Coordinates of C-alpha atoms and ligand atoms in Angstrom, one line a residue:
M48 CA -4.3 8.3 -30.4
G49 CA -2.6 9.6 -27.8
N50 CA -4.3 12.5 -25.8
S51 CA -2.2 15.8 -26.0
R52 CA -4.4 17.6 -22.9
A53 CA -3.3 14.5 -20.7
L54 CA -2.3 15.8 -17.4
T55 CA 1.3 14.5 -16.6
L56 CA 2.2 13.2 -13.1
E57 CA 5.1 16.1 -12.6
Q58 CA 2.5 18.8 -13.8
F59 CA -0.6 17.6 -11.6
I60 CA 2.9 18.3 -8.5
S61 CA 3.4 21.6 -10.4
D62 CA 0.2 22.4 -10.1
Q63 CA -0.2 21.8 -6.0
Q64 CA 2.6 23.4 -5.3
A65 CA 1.3 26.4 -7.2
I66 CA -2.4 25.7 -4.4
H67 CA -0.6 25.0 -1.3
K68 CA 1.9 28.6 -1.1
E69 CA 4.0 26.0 2.2
A70 CA 5.5 23.5 -0.9
T71 CA 9.1 23.3 -1.5
G72 CA 10.7 21.4 -4.7
A73 CA 11.4 18.1 -1.7
F74 CA 8.4 16.9 -2.1
S75 CA 7.7 16.3 -5.7
R76 CA 11.9 15.6 -6.2
I77 CA 11.0 12.8 -3.3
F78 CA 8.2 11.6 -6.0
R79 CA 9.7 12.1 -9.0
S80 CA 12.8 9.1 -7.8
L81 CA 9.7 7.9 -7.2
E82 CA 8.1 7.3 -10.2
L83 CA 12.1 6.4 -12.2
G84 CA 12.1 3.5 -10.1
A85 CA 8.6 2.4 -10.7
K86 CA 9.2 3.4 -14.4
M87 CA 12.7 0.9 -13.8
V88 CA 11.1 -1.7 -11.9
N89 CA 7.8 -1.8 -14.7
R90 CA 10.3 -2.4 -17.3
D91 CA 12.0 -5.2 -15.2
V92 CA 8.4 -6.7 -14.2
R93 CA 7.1 -6.5 -18.0
K94 CA 10.4 -8.7 -19.7
A95 CA 11.0 -11.5 -16.5
G96 CA 9.3 -14.6 -18.7
L97 CA 12.5 -13.3 -21.1
I98 CA 15.8 -13.0 -18.6
D99 CA 16.7 -14.5 -16.0
I100 CA 15.2 -12.9 -13.0
L101 CA 12.4 -15.3 -12.2
G102 CA 12.5 -17.7 -9.5
N103 CA 13.8 -17.6 -6.1
Q104 CA 17.2 -15.4 -4.7
G105 CA 18.1 -18.3 -2.9
S106 CA 17.7 -16.0 -0.1
T107 CA 15.6 -15.1 2.0
N108 CA 14.6 -12.3 3.3
V109 CA 13.8 -10.4 7.1
Q110 CA 10.2 -12.6 7.0
G111 CA 11.6 -15.8 7.1
E112 CA 9.8 -15.5 3.5
E113 CA 11.6 -16.7 0.0
Q114 CA 13.2 -13.6 -1.5
K115 CA 12.5 -13.3 -5.8
K116 CA 15.3 -12.3 -7.4
L117 CA 12.9 -9.2 -9.0
D118 CA 12.1 -9.0 -4.4
V119 CA 16.2 -8.0 -4.8
I120 CA 16.7 -5.9 -7.6
A121 CA 13.0 -3.2 -6.9
D122 CA 15.1 -3.2 -3.5
E123 CA 17.8 -1.7 -5.2
I124 CA 16.6 0.1 -7.5
F125 CA 13.7 1.9 -5.0
I126 CA 16.5 2.1 -2.2
H127 CA 19.0 4.2 -5.1
N128 CA 16.6 6.1 -6.6
L129 CA 15.1 7.2 -2.8
S130 CA 18.9 8.0 -1.8
K131 CA 19.5 9.9 -4.5
S132 CA 17.5 12.2 -4.4
G133 CA 18.8 14.5 -1.9
E134 CA 15.6 14.2 0.3
V135 CA 15.5 11.3 2.6
C136 CA 17.1 10.6 5.7
M137 CA 16.5 7.6 6.1
V138 CA 14.4 4.2 4.6
V139 CA 12.6 1.5 6.2
S140 CA 12.2 -1.4 3.5
E141 CA 10.6 -5.2 3.6
E142 CA 13.5 -6.4 2.6
K143 CA 16.1 -5.2 5.1
D144 CA 16.4 -6.2 8.4
A145 CA 17.0 -2.5 10.0
P146 CA 16.4 0.8 8.3
V147 CA 18.8 2.5 6.1
F148 CA 20.3 5.3 6.9
V149 CA 21.7 7.5 4.0
E150 CA 25.2 9.1 3.7
G151 CA 25.1 12.5 3.3
S152 CA 21.4 13.1 3.8
E153 CA 21.3 13.2 7.6
N154 CA 19.8 16.9 8.0
A155 CA 17.4 15.8 4.6
A156 CA 13.7 15.2 6.1
Y157 CA 11.9 12.9 4.7
I158 CA 11.9 9.1 5.9
I159 CA 9.8 6.4 4.1
C160 CA 9.2 3.7 4.3
I161 CA 8.3 0.9 1.8
D162 CA 7.9 -2.5 -0.2
P163 CA 9.6 -2.7 -3.2
L164 CA 8.2 -5.4 -4.7
D165 CA 4.3 -6.5 -2.8
G166 CA 2.6 -10.3 -3.8
S167 CA 6.2 -11.6 -4.7
S168 CA 5.0 -14.5 -4.8
N169 CA 3.1 -13.3 -7.6
I170 CA 5.3 -12.6 -10.4
D171 CA 6.1 -16.3 -11.5
V172 CA 2.9 -16.2 -12.6
N173 CA 2.5 -13.2 -14.4
A174 CA -0.4 -11.6 -11.8
S175 CA -0.6 -7.9 -10.9
I176 CA 2.3 -7.3 -8.4
G177 CA 2.9 -3.9 -6.9
T178 CA 5.1 -0.9 -5.0
I179 CA 4.0 0.2 -1.8
F180 CA 5.4 3.0 0.2
S181 CA 4.4 5.1 3.4
V182 CA 6.9 9.0 4.1
F183 CA 7.0 10.2 6.9
K184 CA 8.2 14.2 7.6
R185 CA 10.7 15.0 10.3
D186 CA 10.3 18.1 12.7
N187 CA 14.5 17.9 14.0
T188 CA 15.7 17.8 10.9
N189 CA 19.1 19.4 13.2
S190 CA 20.5 15.5 14.1
A191 CA 20.6 11.9 12.1
P192 CA 17.4 9.9 12.5
T193 CA 17.1 7.7 14.8
L194 CA 15.3 4.0 14.3
N195 CA 12.5 5.3 16.7
D196 CA 11.7 7.9 13.6
C197 CA 10.0 5.3 12.2
F198 CA 7.8 4.4 15.2
R199 CA 4.9 7.0 14.2
K200 CA 1.4 6.2 14.0
G201 CA -0.1 5.9 10.2
T202 CA -2.2 9.3 11.2
E203 CA 1.1 11.7 11.1
Q204 CA 2.2 10.2 7.2
V205 CA 2.4 13.5 4.7
A206 CA 1.8 10.3 1.9
A207 CA 0.7 7.4 0.8
G208 CA 0.7 5.4 -2.5
Y209 CA 0.6 2.4 -4.9
F210 CA 2.2 1.7 -8.3
I211 CA 0.7 -1.4 -9.4
Y212 CA 2.0 -3.8 -12.5
G213 CA -1.0 -5.1 -14.3
S214 CA -2.5 -4.8 -17.4
S215 CA -1.8 -1.0 -16.9
T216 CA 0.6 0.5 -14.5
M217 CA -0.3 3.0 -11.9
L218 CA 0.3 5.4 -9.4
V219 CA -2.4 6.1 -6.9
Y220 CA -1.1 7.8 -4.6
T221 CA -3.0 10.9 -1.9
T222 CA -0.9 13.2 0.3
G223 CA -4.0 13.8 2.4
D224 CA -6.5 16.1 -0.4
G225 CA -8.4 12.7 -1.8
V226 CA -6.4 10.2 -4.0
N227 CA -5.3 10.5 -7.9
G228 CA -5.2 7.7 -10.1
F229 CA -2.2 8.0 -12.7
T230 CA -1.4 5.8 -15.3
L231 CA 1.4 5.6 -17.2
D232 CA 1.3 6.7 -20.7
D233 CA 4.2 3.8 -22.2
G234 CA 4.7 6.0 -25.1
I235 CA 5.6 8.7 -23.8
Q236 CA 6.5 7.7 -20.1
E237 CA 4.9 9.5 -18.9
F238 CA 2.0 8.8 -15.7
C239 CA -0.7 10.7 -16.9
L240 CA -4.1 11.5 -14.2
S241 CA -7.3 9.2 -15.0
H242 CA -8.9 8.5 -12.4
P243 CA -9.4 12.0 -11.0
E244 CA -10.7 12.4 -6.1
I245 CA -11.2 8.5 -6.4
K246 CA -14.0 7.5 -4.5
I247 CA -14.5 4.3 -2.9
P248 CA -17.7 3.5 -3.1
E249 CA -20.0 3.1 0.1
D250 CA -21.0 -0.2 0.3
G251 CA -19.3 -2.5 -2.5
K252 CA -20.2 -6.5 -3.3
I253 CA -16.9 -8.1 -2.9
F254 CA -14.8 -9.9 -0.3
S255 CA -11.8 -11.2 -0.6
I256 CA -10.5 -13.5 2.4
N257 CA -8.5 -16.3 2.4
E258 CA -10.7 -18.9 2.9
G259 CA -8.2 -20.8 3.4
N260 CA -7.7 -20.3 6.6
Y261 CA -11.3 -20.7 7.5
A262 CA -10.2 -23.1 10.1
D263 CA -8.5 -20.6 12.0
F264 CA -10.5 -17.5 11.3
P265 CA -12.0 -16.3 14.7
T266 CA -15.3 -16.9 14.8
G267 CA -16.1 -13.4 15.0
V268 CA -14.5 -12.9 11.1
K269 CA -15.9 -16.2 10.3
T270 CA -19.3 -14.7 11.2
F271 CA -19.0 -12.1 8.6
V272 CA -17.6 -14.3 6.1
E273 CA -21.1 -16.5 6.4
Y274 CA -22.8 -13.1 5.9
C275 CA -21.1 -12.3 3.0
K276 CA -22.3 -15.6 2.0
T277 CA -25.7 -16.1 2.5
K278 CA -28.8 -15.2 -0.2
D279 CA -30.4 -12.1 0.8
K280 CA -31.5 -11.0 -2.2
E281 CA -32.4 -7.4 -0.3
S282 CA -28.5 -6.6 0.3
G283 CA -28.1 -8.6 -2.6
R284 CA -25.7 -10.7 -1.4
P285 CA -24.1 -13.5 -1.6
Y286 CA -20.8 -10.8 -2.3
G287 CA -18.7 -12.5 -4.8
A288 CA -15.5 -13.7 -3.3
R289 CA -12.7 -12.4 -5.0
Y290 CA -8.9 -13.1 -4.2
I291 CA -5.2 -12.3 -6.4
G292 CA -3.2 -13.0 -2.8
S293 CA -1.5 -9.6 -3.8
L294 CA -3.1 -6.8 -1.4
I295 CA -2.6 -4.4 -4.0
A296 CA -4.4 -5.6 -6.7
D297 CA -7.0 -6.9 -4.6
F298 CA -7.0 -3.8 -3.0
H299 CA -6.9 -1.8 -6.0
R300 CA -10.2 -3.9 -7.4
N301 CA -11.8 -2.6 -3.9
L302 CA -10.3 0.9 -4.4
L303 CA -12.2 1.6 -7.9
K304 CA -15.5 -1.2 -7.6
G305 CA -16.0 -1.0 -4.0
G306 CA -15.6 -4.2 -0.5
I307 CA -14.0 -5.3 1.7
F308 CA -9.9 -7.1 1.8
I309 CA -9.7 -9.0 4.6
Y310 CA -6.2 -10.3 7.2
P311 CA -7.2 -12.1 9.8
P312 CA -5.8 -12.7 12.3
T313 CA -5.1 -16.7 12.1
E314 CA -3.2 -19.9 14.3
K315 CA -0.4 -19.3 12.0
T316 CA 0.3 -15.1 11.8
P317 CA -1.2 -14.5 15.0
N318 CA -0.9 -10.8 13.9
G319 CA -2.0 -10.8 10.4
K320 CA 0.3 -11.7 8.1
L321 CA 0.0 -7.7 6.3
R322 CA 3.5 -5.5 7.6
L323 CA 1.7 -2.0 9.8
L324 CA 4.5 0.5 8.3
Y325 CA 4.9 0.4 5.1
E326 CA 1.3 -2.3 4.1
C327 CA -1.2 -1.0 6.4
N328 CA -0.8 2.3 7.1
P329 CA -0.2 3.5 3.9
M330 CA -3.6 1.7 1.9
S331 CA -5.1 2.3 5.3
F332 CA -4.1 6.6 4.3
I333 CA -5.5 5.8 0.9
V334 CA -8.9 4.2 1.9
E335 CA -9.3 6.8 4.4
Q336 CA -8.8 9.3 2.1
A337 CA -11.4 8.2 -0.9
G338 CA -13.8 7.7 2.1
G339 CA -13.4 4.1 3.6
R340 CA -12.1 2.5 6.5
S341 CA -9.4 0.1 8.1
S342 CA -9.4 -1.7 11.5
T343 CA -7.3 -3.9 12.8
G344 CA -10.3 -6.0 13.7
K345 CA -10.0 -3.7 17.4
M346 CA -9.1 -0.5 16.6
R347 CA -8.1 2.2 13.7
V348 CA -5.5 1.2 11.4
L349 CA -3.4 4.5 11.4
E350 CA -3.8 4.5 15.7
V351 CA -2.0 1.9 15.8
Q352 CA 1.5 2.7 18.3
P353 CA 4.0 0.7 15.6
T354 CA 6.8 -0.5 18.5
E355 CA 8.3 -3.0 16.2
L356 CA 10.2 -2.1 12.4
H357 CA 8.4 -5.6 10.0
Q358 CA 5.2 -6.0 12.8
R359 CA 2.2 -7.4 11.3
V360 CA -2.0 -6.0 12.7
P361 CA -4.9 -7.3 11.2
L362 CA -6.0 -5.7 8.2
F363 CA -9.8 -5.0 7.8
I364 CA -10.5 -2.0 4.7
G365 CA -12.1 -1.8 2.1
S366 CA -16.0 0.6 1.8
K367 CA -16.5 2.1 4.9
N368 CA -20.4 -0.1 5.6
M369 CA -19.3 -2.7 5.1
V370 CA -16.0 -2.5 7.6
E371 CA -18.3 -1.2 10.3
K372 CA -20.9 -4.3 9.7
A373 CA -17.3 -7.2 10.1
M374 CA -17.0 -5.2 12.9
D375 CA -21.0 -5.6 13.6
L376 CA -20.6 -8.9 13.8
M377 CA -17.4 -9.4 14.9
G378 CA -18.3 -8.0 18.6
N379 CA -15.3 -7.9 21.0
L380 CA -12.6 -8.1 18.3
G381 CA -14.7 -5.4 15.9
E382 CA -14.3 -2.0 17.5
K383 CA -16.2 0.7 16.0
T384 CA -13.1 2.4 13.5
S385 CA -14.9 5.8 13.3
L386 CA -12.6 8.5 12.8
Ligands
P6P428 P1 -1.7 -16.3 1.6 C1 1.8 -11.0 -1.1 O1 2.9 -12.8 -0.5 C2 1.1 -11.3 0.3 O2 2.5 -10.9 1.7 C3 -0.1 -9.8 0.0 O3 0.7 -8.9 -0.6 C4 -1.2 -10.8 -0.2 O4 -2.1 -10.2 0.2 C5 -0.6 -12.0 1.2 O5 0.2 -11.7 1.1 C6 -1.5 -13.5 0.5 O6 -1.3 -14.0 1.4 O7 -1.3 -16.1 3.0 O8 -3.1 -15.4 1.1 O9 -1.2 -16.4 0.7

């Protein structure tokens, strides 16, 4: 049975606008374009097995990674919808070497950094994947945007969120006033508030890390992994190891249940694998707004000054006490992540 008392994303955003008098319609137009893009990607993801969009596009992205057809489709969908909003002057996408400057919107205020379809290696095996986005607002809109407008610290984000295409399709986002989750009601094709005011448990019993790379981990990371696996009744250890290999899926589970996700420096990825602008920053904004912590192992992720579009940083993100324990045990690799 449908829930006649559902609060849709549209209603939630307009309620927020009523509270924040300075809010203009621009923000809701951006969210509407993101929501429309997600519904289109959700449609394609749900039938990927039925039509010829599985498998590789045969091209590689700026990361040198094989582009799955759905990667390319998702990238095109979001860039098209964001450009049509009239509020976005530039889009930084994982799938594009350089920023996309939106023609006709040179004086628009908003900049979007996006991973159109994260976890794409999971597409063909039907594991959860998702879209991650980060929103910045320019102060000066009198001139066209430049590349330098992308290099702003994560603390300057005005919004961040992700869509997860899992057993249900959800949107989780923050505008700096807490974190809320919305579930797509397929019957009415509306995202409805399902997880109001999400808070990540300060302690967790789950650690997420690809132990296949254990031999390459820095000593401090090995120390923390061994800590998680050591029997200790009082602290509820050993913790459970859960690693899907899809950042959004691993992060979302830990956000709701408590836990820590780690992508550390390894020999193959000395700065970690995950990208600062459209993976680490948005997820860090969300986790801090939910009461969690996020560190590169040396500093708070949101304080990192970006210098390259697709730069990577190591990521230790999740429950406050677990991230801080990891920093303590890692010694020189880990500095306090206090806000
Ligand atoms: P690994 C997916 O390709 C991704 O970018 C993230 O979603 C995920 O957390 C990570 O890579 C997994 O990387 O090296 O453990 O397979």
